[in-house]
Coordinates of C-alpha atoms in Angstrom, one line a residue:
X21 CA 117.0 113.9 186.3
X22 CA 116.6 111.9 183.0
X23 CA 113.0 110.8 182.1
X24 CA 112.5 108.0 179.6
X25 CA 108.9 107.5 178.3
X26 CA 107.7 104.4 176.4
X27 CA 104.5 104.7 174.4
X28 CA 102.4 101.6 173.5
X29 CA 99.0 101.0 172.0
X30 CA 97.6 98.3 174.4
X31 CA 94.9 95.9 173.3
X32 CA 91.9 95.9 175.6
X33 CA 89.5 93.0 176.3
X34 CA 87.1 94.5 173.8
X35 CA 89.7 94.5 171.1
X36 CA 90.2 98.3 171.0
X37 CA 93.6 99.9 171.1
X38 CA 94.3 102.3 173.9
X39 CA 97.5 104.4 174.1
X40 CA 99.5 103.8 177.2
X41 CA 102.6 105.7 178.4
X42 CA 105.2 104.3 180.8
X43 CA 107.8 106.6 182.3
X44 CA 111.0 105.8 184.1
X45 CA 113.3 108.4 185.6
X46 CA 116.8 108.2 187.0
X47 CA 118.9 110.8 188.7
X48 CA 121.8 112.1 186.8
X49 CA 125.1 113.2 188.4
X50 CA 125.2 116.9 189.3
X51 CA 128.2 118.7 187.8
X52 CA 130.2 119.9 190.7
X53 CA 130.7 123.6 191.6
X54 CA 133.8 125.0 190.0
X55 CA 136.1 127.5 191.7
X56 CA 138.2 129.9 189.8
X57 CA 141.0 132.4 190.7
X58 CA 142.5 135.3 188.8
X59 CA 145.4 137.7 189.5
X60 CA 146.4 140.9 187.8
X61 CA 149.9 142.4 187.9
X62 CA 148.3 145.9 188.2
X63 CA 147.0 144.8 191.7
X64 CA 149.9 142.9 193.4
X65 CA 148.6 140.5 196.0
X66 CA 145.0 140.8 195.0
X67 CA 143.5 137.4 194.1
X68 CA 140.0 137.2 192.8
X69 CA 138.0 134.0 193.6
X70 CA 134.6 133.1 192.3
X71 CA 132.4 130.0 192.1
X72 CA 130.2 128.7 189.3
X73 CA 127.3 126.4 190.0
X74 CA 126.3 124.5 186.9
X75 CA 123.2 123.0 188.4
X76 CA 121.4 126.4 188.8
X77 CA 121.3 126.7 185.0
X78 CA 118.3 124.3 185.1
X79 CA 116.1 126.8 187.0
X80 CA 113.8 129.4 185.5
X81 CA 114.3 133.0 186.6
X82 CA 111.6 133.0 189.3
X83 CA 112.4 129.6 190.8
X84 CA 112.8 129.8 194.6
X85 CA 115.9 127.6 194.6
X86 CA 117.6 130.0 192.2
X87 CA 116.5 133.1 194.1
X88 CA 117.9 131.7 197.3
X89 CA 121.2 130.9 195.6
X90 CA 121.5 134.4 194.3
X91 CA 120.7 135.9 197.8
X92 CA 123.8 134.0 199.0
X93 CA 125.9 135.4 196.2
X94 CA 125.3 139.0 197.1
X95 CA 127.8 141.0 199.0
X96 CA 126.0 143.2 201.5
X97 CA 126.2 147.0 201.7
X98 CA 129.4 148.0 203.5
X99 CA 129.3 149.5 207.0
X100 CA 132.9 150.7 206.7
X101 CA 134.0 154.2 205.8
X102 CA 134.3 155.0 202.1
X103 CA 137.7 154.5 200.5
X104 CA 137.7 156.5 197.3
X105 CA 140.8 157.7 195.3
X106 CA 139.2 160.4 193.2
X107 CA 135.7 161.2 194.4
X108 CA 135.5 164.6 192.7
X109 CA 136.6 163.2 189.4
X110 CA 134.0 160.4 189.5
X111 CA 131.0 161.9 191.3
X112 CA 129.1 162.6 188.1
X113 CA 130.0 159.5 186.2
X114 CA 132.0 159.6 183.0
X115 CA 130.0 162.5 181.4
X116 CA 127.3 163.5 183.8
X117 CA 124.6 160.8 183.2
X118 CA 123.3 160.8 186.8
X119 CA 122.9 164.6 186.9
X120 CA 121.1 164.4 183.5
X121 CA 118.6 162.0 184.9
X122 CA 118.2 163.9 188.1
X123 CA 117.5 167.2 186.3
X124 CA 115.1 165.6 183.8
X125 CA 113.3 163.0 185.9
X126 CA 113.6 163.4 189.6
X127 CA 114.3 167.1 189.9
X128 CA 116.5 166.7 193.0
X129 CA 113.5 165.5 195.0
X130 CA 114.0 161.8 195.4
X131 CA 115.8 160.7 198.6
X132 CA 116.5 157.1 199.6
X133 CA 115.9 155.7 196.1
X134 CA 117.2 152.5 194.5
X135 CA 119.5 152.1 191.6
X136 CA 121.1 149.2 189.6
X137 CA 124.4 149.8 187.8
X138 CA 125.4 146.9 185.5
X139 CA 128.9 147.4 184.4
X140 CA 129.9 149.1 187.6
X141 CA 133.7 148.5 187.1
X142 CA 135.4 149.1 190.4
X143 CA 132.6 151.0 192.1
X144 CA 134.3 154.3 191.6
X145 CA 135.8 154.9 188.2
X146 CA 133.2 156.6 186.0
X147 CA 130.5 155.4 188.4
X148 CA 127.0 156.4 187.4
X149 CA 125.6 155.8 190.9
X150 CA 128.0 157.5 193.3
X151 CA 126.0 160.7 192.8
X152 CA 122.8 159.2 194.1
X153 CA 124.4 157.3 196.9
X154 CA 126.3 160.2 198.3
X155 CA 123.9 163.1 197.6
X156 CA 120.5 161.5 198.2
X157 CA 121.3 158.4 200.3
X158 CA 120.2 155.9 197.6
X159 CA 121.3 152.3 197.8
X160 CA 121.0 149.7 195.1
X161 CA 122.9 146.9 193.3
X162 CA 126.3 147.0 191.6
X163 CA 126.8 144.3 189.0
X164 CA 130.3 143.7 187.6
X165 CA 131.5 140.5 185.8
X166 CA 135.3 141.2 185.8
X167 CA 136.6 139.4 188.9
X168 CA 139.6 141.8 189.5
X169 CA 137.6 144.9 189.0
X170 CA 134.9 143.6 191.3
X171 CA 137.4 142.8 194.0
X172 CA 138.9 146.3 193.8
X173 CA 135.3 147.6 194.0
X174 CA 134.7 145.9 197.3
X175 CA 137.5 148.0 198.8
X176 CA 135.6 151.1 198.1
X177 CA 133.0 150.2 200.7
X178 CA 129.9 151.2 198.8
X179 CA 126.6 151.3 200.6
X180 CA 124.9 149.0 198.1
X181 CA 124.6 145.4 197.4
X182 CA 127.0 144.0 194.8
X183 CA 127.5 140.8 192.8
X184 CA 130.4 139.6 190.6
X185 CA 128.3 138.4 187.7
X186 CA 127.1 139.1 184.2
X187 CA 123.5 139.4 183.1
X188 CA 121.9 136.5 181.3
X189 CA 120.4 136.9 177.8
X190 CA 118.1 134.0 178.7
X191 CA 115.4 133.6 181.3
X192 CA 117.7 131.0 183.0
X193 CA 121.3 131.3 184.2
X194 CA 123.7 130.4 181.4
X195 CA 127.3 129.9 180.6
X196 CA 128.7 132.3 178.0
X197 CA 132.0 133.1 176.4
X198 CA 133.2 136.4 178.0
X199 CA 136.1 138.5 176.6
X200 CA 137.4 140.2 179.7
X201 CA 139.5 142.6 177.6
X202 CA 137.3 143.9 174.8
X203 CA 134.2 142.9 172.8
X204 CA 135.2 145.2 169.9
X205 CA 138.7 145.9 168.6
X206 CA 140.0 148.0 165.7
X207 CA 140.2 145.7 162.7
X208 CA 143.5 147.2 161.6
X209 CA 145.4 148.0 164.8
X210 CA 143.7 145.5 167.2
X211 CA 143.3 148.4 169.7
X212 CA 140.5 148.0 172.3
X213 CA 137.3 149.9 171.2
X214 CA 135.2 148.7 174.1
X215 CA 135.2 147.1 177.5
X216 CA 134.8 143.4 178.0
X217 CA 131.6 141.5 177.5
X218 CA 129.7 138.5 176.1
X219 CA 131.0 137.4 172.7
X220 CA 129.5 134.9 170.2
X221 CA 132.0 134.8 167.4
X222 CA 134.1 131.8 168.7
X223 CA 137.2 133.9 169.4
X224 CA 140.0 132.4 171.5
X225 CA 141.2 133.6 174.9
X226 CA 137.7 134.0 176.4
X227 CA 136.6 133.1 179.9
X228 CA 133.6 131.0 180.6
X229 CA 131.2 133.1 182.8
X230 CA 127.9 132.1 184.4
X231 CA 125.4 134.9 183.9
X232 CA 122.2 135.3 185.9
X233 CA 118.8 136.8 184.8
X234 CA 118.2 140.4 185.8
X235 CA 114.7 139.4 187.0
X236 CA 116.1 136.8 189.3
X237 CA 118.4 139.3 190.9
X238 CA 115.5 141.7 191.4
X239 CA 113.5 138.9 193.1
X240 CA 116.5 138.1 195.3
X241 CA 116.4 141.7 196.4
X242 CA 112.7 141.6 197.2
X243 CA 111.7 143.0 193.8
X244 CA 112.1 146.7 194.9
X245 CA 111.0 149.8 193.0
X246 CA 114.1 150.6 190.9
X247 CA 114.2 154.3 190.3
X248 CA 117.0 154.1 187.7
X249 CA 119.1 151.5 185.9
X250 CA 122.4 152.3 184.3
X251 CA 123.0 149.5 181.8
X252 CA 126.4 149.4 180.0
X253 CA 127.3 145.9 179.0
X254 CA 128.9 146.2 175.6
X255 CA 126.2 145.1 173.2
X256 CA 124.1 142.7 175.2
X257 CA 121.7 145.4 176.5
X258 CA 118.8 144.6 174.2
X259 CA 119.0 140.8 174.7
X260 CA 119.1 141.2 178.5
X261 CA 116.1 143.6 178.6
X262 CA 114.0 141.3 176.4
X263 CA 114.2 138.7 179.3
X264 CA 112.5 141.1 181.7
X265 CA 108.8 140.4 182.5
X266 CA 107.8 144.1 182.5
X267 CA 104.4 143.5 184.0
X268 CA 106.1 142.0 187.1
X269 CA 108.7 144.6 187.9
X270 CA 108.7 148.3 188.9
X271 CA 111.5 150.0 187.0
X272 CA 111.0 153.8 186.5
X273 CA 113.9 154.8 184.3
X274 CA 116.9 153.4 182.4
X275 CA 119.9 154.8 180.8
X276 CA 121.2 152.3 178.2
X277 CA 124.3 152.3 176.1
X278 CA 123.0 151.6 172.6
X279 CA 125.7 152.2 169.9
X280 CA 126.9 148.6 170.1
X281 CA 123.5 147.0 169.7
X282 CA 123.5 144.7 166.7
X283 CA 127.3 143.9 166.9
X284 CA 127.0 140.9 169.2
X285 CA 123.2 140.0 169.1
X286 CA 120.4 140.9 166.7
X287 CA 118.6 144.2 167.0
X288 CA 119.9 147.7 166.4
X289 CA 119.4 150.9 168.3
X290 CA 116.2 151.9 166.4
X291 CA 114.6 148.5 167.0
X292 CA 115.5 148.8 170.7
X293 CA 113.9 152.2 171.0
X294 CA 110.7 150.8 169.4
X295 CA 110.8 147.8 171.8
X296 CA 111.1 150.0 174.8
X297 CA 108.1 152.1 173.7
X298 CA 106.2 148.8 173.2
X299 CA 106.7 147.9 176.9
X300 CA 105.6 151.2 178.2
X301 CA 108.6 153.6 178.2
X302 CA 109.1 157.0 176.5
X303 CA 112.4 157.8 174.9
X304 CA 113.9 161.1 175.9
X305 CA 115.8 161.9 172.7
X306 CA 119.1 163.7 173.4
X307 CA 118.8 163.5 177.1
X308 CA 122.5 162.6 177.5
X309 CA 124.5 165.2 175.6
X310 CA 127.8 165.0 177.4
X311 CA 130.7 163.6 175.4
X312 CA 134.5 163.2 175.2
X313 CA 136.9 162.9 172.3
X314 CA 137.1 159.2 172.8
X315 CA 133.3 158.8 172.8
X316 CA 133.1 160.8 169.6
X317 CA 135.7 158.5 168.0
X318 CA 133.8 155.4 169.1
X319 CA 130.4 156.8 168.3
X320 CA 129.2 156.1 171.8
X321 CA 125.5 156.7 172.3
X322 CA 123.4 156.4 175.5
X323 CA 119.6 156.7 175.6
X324 CA 117.3 157.5 178.5
X325 CA 113.9 155.8 178.8
X326 CA 111.3 156.7 181.4
X327 CA 108.1 154.7 182.1
X328 CA 105.0 156.4 180.8
X329 CA 103.4 156.9 184.2
X330 CA 106.5 158.4 185.8
X331 CA 106.3 162.2 185.6
X332 CA 109.3 164.1 184.5
X333 CA 110.8 166.9 186.7
X334 CA 109.1 169.6 184.7
X335 CA 105.8 167.8 184.9
X336 CA 106.2 167.4 188.7
X337 CA 106.9 171.1 189.0
X338 CA 103.8 172.1 187.0
X339 CA 101.7 169.8 189.0
X340 CA 103.0 171.4 192.3
X341 CA 102.2 174.8 191.0
X342 CA 98.6 173.8 190.1
X343 CA 98.2 172.3 193.5
X344 CA 99.3 175.6 195.1
X345 CA 96.9 177.5 193.0

């Protein structure tokens, strides 16, 4: 809708000037939904299809219209049997993050929890959430922007909600330039140094993606208690988390990839750590110690944050001992 306002100082019978505003509105044409397809030679016969809805970019993150749209975008938890290729090789994620969090925070005691994994790839490869889903019957939300990876992920039959989307760095949905291949490449060789993600440098060969606010997704799920978030979105982590109204959500712990902060958006790792402290989270320095040769080469760092009121596993144990005494 376009609103035109005319302002005028009208002359009254007494000779005084009074400001008067006249408004006229007209409906603007709505940009039509746009459907896209993508194929990949690595997956013959697999065609990814997705739809972008430009009009929802007008809505704030808590608008009921937007929330309803997102509800309809979710794929529901599968009722089919799992279909994994290498469960043993992926049960603990790439380097054991889920076990780290369980040992430090939940102590093996939390059943039927709720996770969010943003950057969930195909729902199996290096998955940070398979451990909780299979061992403790958690469910949650898998977020993956790459259309082909997402379609492959649907064949795994995960018992969690999923959505083919990226996370917005604004409190509204937004269109972004998304490099599906790599955000970061070696300056000399051009080799990939990261996965795909949002880019802002005007490079060519990007895909226009429509990203949704994390808070909107939470509301579309009923704003559940989220026991753990695994956030690996190639440099946009800080910007995304700054959109979260922390007083309106219940997020207990987060593991965040932080070594790429400052490469796409402002704010480096140290600034991010201070930000998380300011919104009520403690930083567990060195919580994730696992590594690989490639991670060492890339300088990959992941940080664990736990909300101040959430007891760590050791604190829970000490409390139980006191109760028994």
